Coordinates of C-alpha atoms in Angstrom, one line a residue:
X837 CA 0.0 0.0 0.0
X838 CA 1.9 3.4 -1.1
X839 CA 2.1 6.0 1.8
X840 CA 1.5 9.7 1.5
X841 CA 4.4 11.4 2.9
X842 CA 3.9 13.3 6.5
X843 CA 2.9 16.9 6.1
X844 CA 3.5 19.1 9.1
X845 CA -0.1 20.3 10.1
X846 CA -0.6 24.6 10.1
X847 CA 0.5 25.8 13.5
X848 CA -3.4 26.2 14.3
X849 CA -4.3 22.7 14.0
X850 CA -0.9 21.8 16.3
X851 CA -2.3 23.4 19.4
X852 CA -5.5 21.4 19.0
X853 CA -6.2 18.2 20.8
X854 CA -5.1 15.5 17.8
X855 CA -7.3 12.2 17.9
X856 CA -7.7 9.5 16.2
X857 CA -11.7 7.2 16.3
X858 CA -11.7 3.6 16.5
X859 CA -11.9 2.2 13.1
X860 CA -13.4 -1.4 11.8
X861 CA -9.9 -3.2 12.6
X862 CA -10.8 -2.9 16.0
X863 CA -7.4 -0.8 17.3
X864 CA -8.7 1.8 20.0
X865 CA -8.1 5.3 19.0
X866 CA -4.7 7.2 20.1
X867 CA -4.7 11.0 22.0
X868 CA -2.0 13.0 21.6
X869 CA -3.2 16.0 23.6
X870 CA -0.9 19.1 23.1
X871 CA -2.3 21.0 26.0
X872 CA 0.4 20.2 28.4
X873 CA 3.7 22.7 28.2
X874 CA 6.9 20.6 28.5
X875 CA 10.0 22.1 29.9
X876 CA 13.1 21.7 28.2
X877 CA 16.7 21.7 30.5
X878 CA 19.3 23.4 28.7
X879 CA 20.6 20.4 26.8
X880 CA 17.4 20.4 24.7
X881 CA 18.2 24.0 23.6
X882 CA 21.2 23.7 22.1
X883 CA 21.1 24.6 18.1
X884 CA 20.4 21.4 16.1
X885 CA 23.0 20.0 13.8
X886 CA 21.7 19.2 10.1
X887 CA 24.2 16.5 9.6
X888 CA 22.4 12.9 9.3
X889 CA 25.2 11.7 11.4
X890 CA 24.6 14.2 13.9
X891 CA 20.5 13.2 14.0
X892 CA 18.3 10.6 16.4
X893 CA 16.7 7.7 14.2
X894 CA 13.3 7.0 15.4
X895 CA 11.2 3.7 13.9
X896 CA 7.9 4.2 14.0
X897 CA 5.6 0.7 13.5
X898 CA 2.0 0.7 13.5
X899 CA -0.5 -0.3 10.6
X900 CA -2.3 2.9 11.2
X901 CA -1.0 5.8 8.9
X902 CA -2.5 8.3 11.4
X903 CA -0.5 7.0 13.8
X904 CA 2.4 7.9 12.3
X905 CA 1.0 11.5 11.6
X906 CA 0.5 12.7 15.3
X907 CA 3.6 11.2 16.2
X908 CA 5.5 12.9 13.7
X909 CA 3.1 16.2 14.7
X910 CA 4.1 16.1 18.1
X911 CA 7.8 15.6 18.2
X912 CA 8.6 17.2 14.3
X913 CA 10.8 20.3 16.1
X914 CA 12.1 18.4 18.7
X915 CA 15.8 18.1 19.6
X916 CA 17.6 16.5 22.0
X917 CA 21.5 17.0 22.8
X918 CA 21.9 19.5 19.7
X919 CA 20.3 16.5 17.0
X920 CA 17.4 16.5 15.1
X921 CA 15.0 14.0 15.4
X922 CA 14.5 11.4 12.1
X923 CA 11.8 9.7 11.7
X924 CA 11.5 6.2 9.6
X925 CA 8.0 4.0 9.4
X926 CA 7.1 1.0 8.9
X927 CA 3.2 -0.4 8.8
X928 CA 3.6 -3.9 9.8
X929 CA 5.9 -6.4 11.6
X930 CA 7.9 -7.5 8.4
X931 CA 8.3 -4.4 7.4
X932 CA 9.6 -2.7 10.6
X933 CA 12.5 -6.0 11.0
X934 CA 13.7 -4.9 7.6
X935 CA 14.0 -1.4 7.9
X936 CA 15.9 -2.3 11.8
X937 CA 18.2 -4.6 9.7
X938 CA 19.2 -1.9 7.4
X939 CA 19.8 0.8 10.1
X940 CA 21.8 -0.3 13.1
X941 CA 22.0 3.0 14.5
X942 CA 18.1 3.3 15.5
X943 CA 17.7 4.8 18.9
X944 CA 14.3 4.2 19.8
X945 CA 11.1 2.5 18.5
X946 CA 7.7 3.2 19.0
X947 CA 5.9 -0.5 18.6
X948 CA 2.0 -1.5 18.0
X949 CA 1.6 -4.5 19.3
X950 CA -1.3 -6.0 17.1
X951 CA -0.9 -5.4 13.5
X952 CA -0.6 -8.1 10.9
X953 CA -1.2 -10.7 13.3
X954 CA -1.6 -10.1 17.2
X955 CA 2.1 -10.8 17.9
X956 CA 3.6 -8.8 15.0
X957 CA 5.3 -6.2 18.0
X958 CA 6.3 -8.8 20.2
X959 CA 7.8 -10.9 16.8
X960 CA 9.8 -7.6 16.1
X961 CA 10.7 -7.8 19.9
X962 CA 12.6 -11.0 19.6
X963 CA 14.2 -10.5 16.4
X964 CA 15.8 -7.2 17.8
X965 CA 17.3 -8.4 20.6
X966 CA 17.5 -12.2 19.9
X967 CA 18.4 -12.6 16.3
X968 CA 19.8 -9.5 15.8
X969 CA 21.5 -9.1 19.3
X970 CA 20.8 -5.8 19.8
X971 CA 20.5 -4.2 22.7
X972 CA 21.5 -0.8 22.6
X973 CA 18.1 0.8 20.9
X974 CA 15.1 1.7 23.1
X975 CA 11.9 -0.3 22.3
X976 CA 8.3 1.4 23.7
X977 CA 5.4 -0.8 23.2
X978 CA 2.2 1.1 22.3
X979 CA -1.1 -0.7 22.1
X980 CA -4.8 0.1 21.8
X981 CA -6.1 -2.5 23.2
X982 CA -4.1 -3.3 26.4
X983 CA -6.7 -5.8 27.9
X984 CA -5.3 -8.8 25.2
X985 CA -1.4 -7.8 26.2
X986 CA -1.5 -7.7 29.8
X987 CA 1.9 -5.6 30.8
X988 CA 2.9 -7.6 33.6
X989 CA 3.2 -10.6 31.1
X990 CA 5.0 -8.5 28.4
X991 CA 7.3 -6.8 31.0
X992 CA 8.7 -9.7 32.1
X993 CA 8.6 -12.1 29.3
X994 CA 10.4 -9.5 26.9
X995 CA 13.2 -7.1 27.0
X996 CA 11.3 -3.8 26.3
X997 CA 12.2 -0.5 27.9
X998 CA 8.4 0.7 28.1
X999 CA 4.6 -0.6 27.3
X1000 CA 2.0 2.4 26.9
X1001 CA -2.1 1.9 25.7
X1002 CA -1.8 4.6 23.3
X1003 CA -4.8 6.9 24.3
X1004 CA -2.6 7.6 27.5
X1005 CA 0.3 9.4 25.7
X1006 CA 0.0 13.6 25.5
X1007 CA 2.4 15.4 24.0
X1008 CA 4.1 15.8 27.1
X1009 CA 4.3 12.8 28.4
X1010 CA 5.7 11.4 24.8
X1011 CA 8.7 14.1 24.7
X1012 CA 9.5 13.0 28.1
X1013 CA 9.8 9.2 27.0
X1014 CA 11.8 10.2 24.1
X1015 CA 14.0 12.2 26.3
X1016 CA 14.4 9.8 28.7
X1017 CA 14.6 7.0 25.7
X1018 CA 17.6 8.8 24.2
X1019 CA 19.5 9.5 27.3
X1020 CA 19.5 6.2 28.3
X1021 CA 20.3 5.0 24.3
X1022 CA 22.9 7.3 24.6
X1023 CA 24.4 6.3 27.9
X1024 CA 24.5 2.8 26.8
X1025 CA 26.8 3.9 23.2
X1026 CA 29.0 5.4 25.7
X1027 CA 29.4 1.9 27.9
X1028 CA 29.9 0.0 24.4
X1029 CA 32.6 2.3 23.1
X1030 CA 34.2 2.6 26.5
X1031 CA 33.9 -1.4 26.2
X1032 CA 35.3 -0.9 23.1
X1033 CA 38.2 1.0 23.9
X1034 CA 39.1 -1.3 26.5
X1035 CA 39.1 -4.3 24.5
X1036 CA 41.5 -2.4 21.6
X1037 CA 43.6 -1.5 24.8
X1038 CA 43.5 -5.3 26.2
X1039 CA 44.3 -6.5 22.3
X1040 CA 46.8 -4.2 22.0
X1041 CA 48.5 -4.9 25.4
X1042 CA 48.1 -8.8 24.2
X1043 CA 50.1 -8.3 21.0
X1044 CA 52.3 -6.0 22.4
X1045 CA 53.5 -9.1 25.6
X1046 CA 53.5 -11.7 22.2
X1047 CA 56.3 -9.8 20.9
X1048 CA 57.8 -9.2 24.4
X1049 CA 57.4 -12.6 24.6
X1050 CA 58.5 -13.5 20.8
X1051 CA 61.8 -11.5 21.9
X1052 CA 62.7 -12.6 25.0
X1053 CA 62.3 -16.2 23.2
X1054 CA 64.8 -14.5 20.6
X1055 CA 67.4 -13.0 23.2
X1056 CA 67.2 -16.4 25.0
X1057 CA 68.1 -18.7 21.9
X1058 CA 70.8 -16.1 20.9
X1059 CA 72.1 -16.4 24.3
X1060 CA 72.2 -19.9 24.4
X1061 CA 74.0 -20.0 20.6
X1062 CA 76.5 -17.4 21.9
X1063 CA 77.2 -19.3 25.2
X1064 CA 77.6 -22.3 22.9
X1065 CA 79.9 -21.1 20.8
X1066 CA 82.1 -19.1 23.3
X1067 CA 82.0 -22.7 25.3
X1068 CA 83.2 -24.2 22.1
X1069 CA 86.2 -21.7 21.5
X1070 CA 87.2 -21.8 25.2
X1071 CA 87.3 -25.6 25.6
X1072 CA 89.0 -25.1 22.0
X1073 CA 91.6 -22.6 23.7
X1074 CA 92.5 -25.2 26.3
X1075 CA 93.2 -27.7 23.9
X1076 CA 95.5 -25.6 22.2
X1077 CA 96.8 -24.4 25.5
X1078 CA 97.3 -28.2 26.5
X1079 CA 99.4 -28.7 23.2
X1080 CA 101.6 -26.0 23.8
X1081 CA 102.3 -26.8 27.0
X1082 CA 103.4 -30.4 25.6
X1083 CA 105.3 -28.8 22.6
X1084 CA 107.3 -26.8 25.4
X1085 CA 108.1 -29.7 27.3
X1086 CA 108.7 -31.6 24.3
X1087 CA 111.2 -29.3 23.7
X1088 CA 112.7 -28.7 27.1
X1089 CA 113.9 -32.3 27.2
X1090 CA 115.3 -31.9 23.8
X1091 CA 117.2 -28.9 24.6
X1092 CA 118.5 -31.4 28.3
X1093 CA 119.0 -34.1 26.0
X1094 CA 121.2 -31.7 23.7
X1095 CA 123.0 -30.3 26.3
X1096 CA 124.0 -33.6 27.7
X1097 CA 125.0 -34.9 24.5
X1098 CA 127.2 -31.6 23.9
X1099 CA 128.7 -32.0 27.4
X1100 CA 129.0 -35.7 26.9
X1101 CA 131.0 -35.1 23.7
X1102 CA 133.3 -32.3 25.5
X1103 CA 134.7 -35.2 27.9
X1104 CA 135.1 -37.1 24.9
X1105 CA 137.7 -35.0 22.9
X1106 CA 139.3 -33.5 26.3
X1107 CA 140.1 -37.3 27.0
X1108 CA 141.2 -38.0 23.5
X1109 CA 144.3 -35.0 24.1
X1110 CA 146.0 -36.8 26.9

């Protein structure tokens, strides 16, 4: 089913209660009442960046177009942090796990519960944070017809930040989930990349002892070779010290035996002349 694309309503229409009537599907109708000033802490003021990068993604799921609409309505000049608020849709279950698949940097989504089917939201649920393993983004349940969820049940049995019945959420009440939504999406990023920093540091420490280690291995075996070797040279040395030694005693008793043969041969020839 093509989609008209959201047009802001004239500032007259904004300060009017925005309603929606029960239709033949059933689904309860959804207030957003505008009546209710919200305050805004200075962080909320700060001049919004126009960068996608710098900009909080928002999924809203619900088969109702009008849904969508007065959603949009309410939070469309909203900021938070200095970032602009983007909006993405999705009208059924399927259509809202694609879209999440596609953009893993989704901060918060708004959720019907019943829409295709009467566990299309809580489907969505489980693929978020089972399949896809994330848990980072903010999920609010909205339903209008909370009597066939009961949120004890849901609470428990699934990892949702918030469930709301739809006809309960004014303007007010919605900017203060989203705030309170993105702080906490926010706070969470931080954790992961601290996480994140810390395991680079740990990695890097790791590779850094492996080459310590790799070296000292290194410095050992060369140590060992160059004991080795100078063991080799020195019991090499002694050798050759232990064959000069002989050579020199070799010769000393040459040099005795010459000198007695010299003397030997002088009594000889003085005996001869008498």
């Amino acid at each position: 089913m093509n989609r008209k694309p959201y047009q802001p309503l004239a500032a007259s229409e904004e300060n009017n209660t925005l309603s929606h009537k029960n239709d033949d599907s059933g689904h309860d109708s959804e207030l957003i009442q505008d009546d209710e000033e919200v305050l805004f802490t200075p962080e909320e003021e700060e001049t919004p960046s126009d960068n996608e990068e710098n900009t909080w993604k928002i999924l809203l799921v619900d088969d109702e177009p009008e849904i969508h609409q007065v959603t949009q309505l309410a939070l469309h000049d909203f900021a938070f942090e200095g970032k602009k608020l983007v909006f993405l849709s999705a009208y059924s279950g399927e259509e809202a796990k694609q879209i999440i698949t596609e953009h893993n940097d989704i901060a918060m989504i708004f959720l019907d519960v019943i829409m295709e089917h009467e566990n299309a939201g809580l489907d969505v649920v489980h693929y978020v944070r089972e399949i896809l393993g994330n848990k980072l983004v903010r999920i609010v349940l909205r339903t209008g017809q909370p009597g066939k969820v009961p949120e004890d049940v849901i609470i428990l049995k699934y990892d949702i930040n918030d469930y709301k019945v739809k006809t309960e959420l004014t303007r007010k009440k919605l900017l203060t989930k989203v705030i309170t939504s993105l702080r906490g999406y926010s706070t969470l990023q931080e954790i992961e990349k601290s996480k994140a920093d810390l395991e680079r540091i740990a990695l890097e420490n790791a590779q850094l002892y492996s080459k310590l280690e790799e070296y000292a291995s290194t410095l050992e075996q060369k140590v060992t070779e160059r004991t080795q070797e100078l063991e080799e040279k020195n019991c090499q040395l002694e050798k050759e010290i232990l064959e000069r030694k002989r050579i020199e005693k070799a010769l000393q008793k040459a040099n005795l035996e010459l000198n007695r043969l010299a003397n030997l041969d002088s009594l000889t020839q003085v005996a001869n002349h008498r």
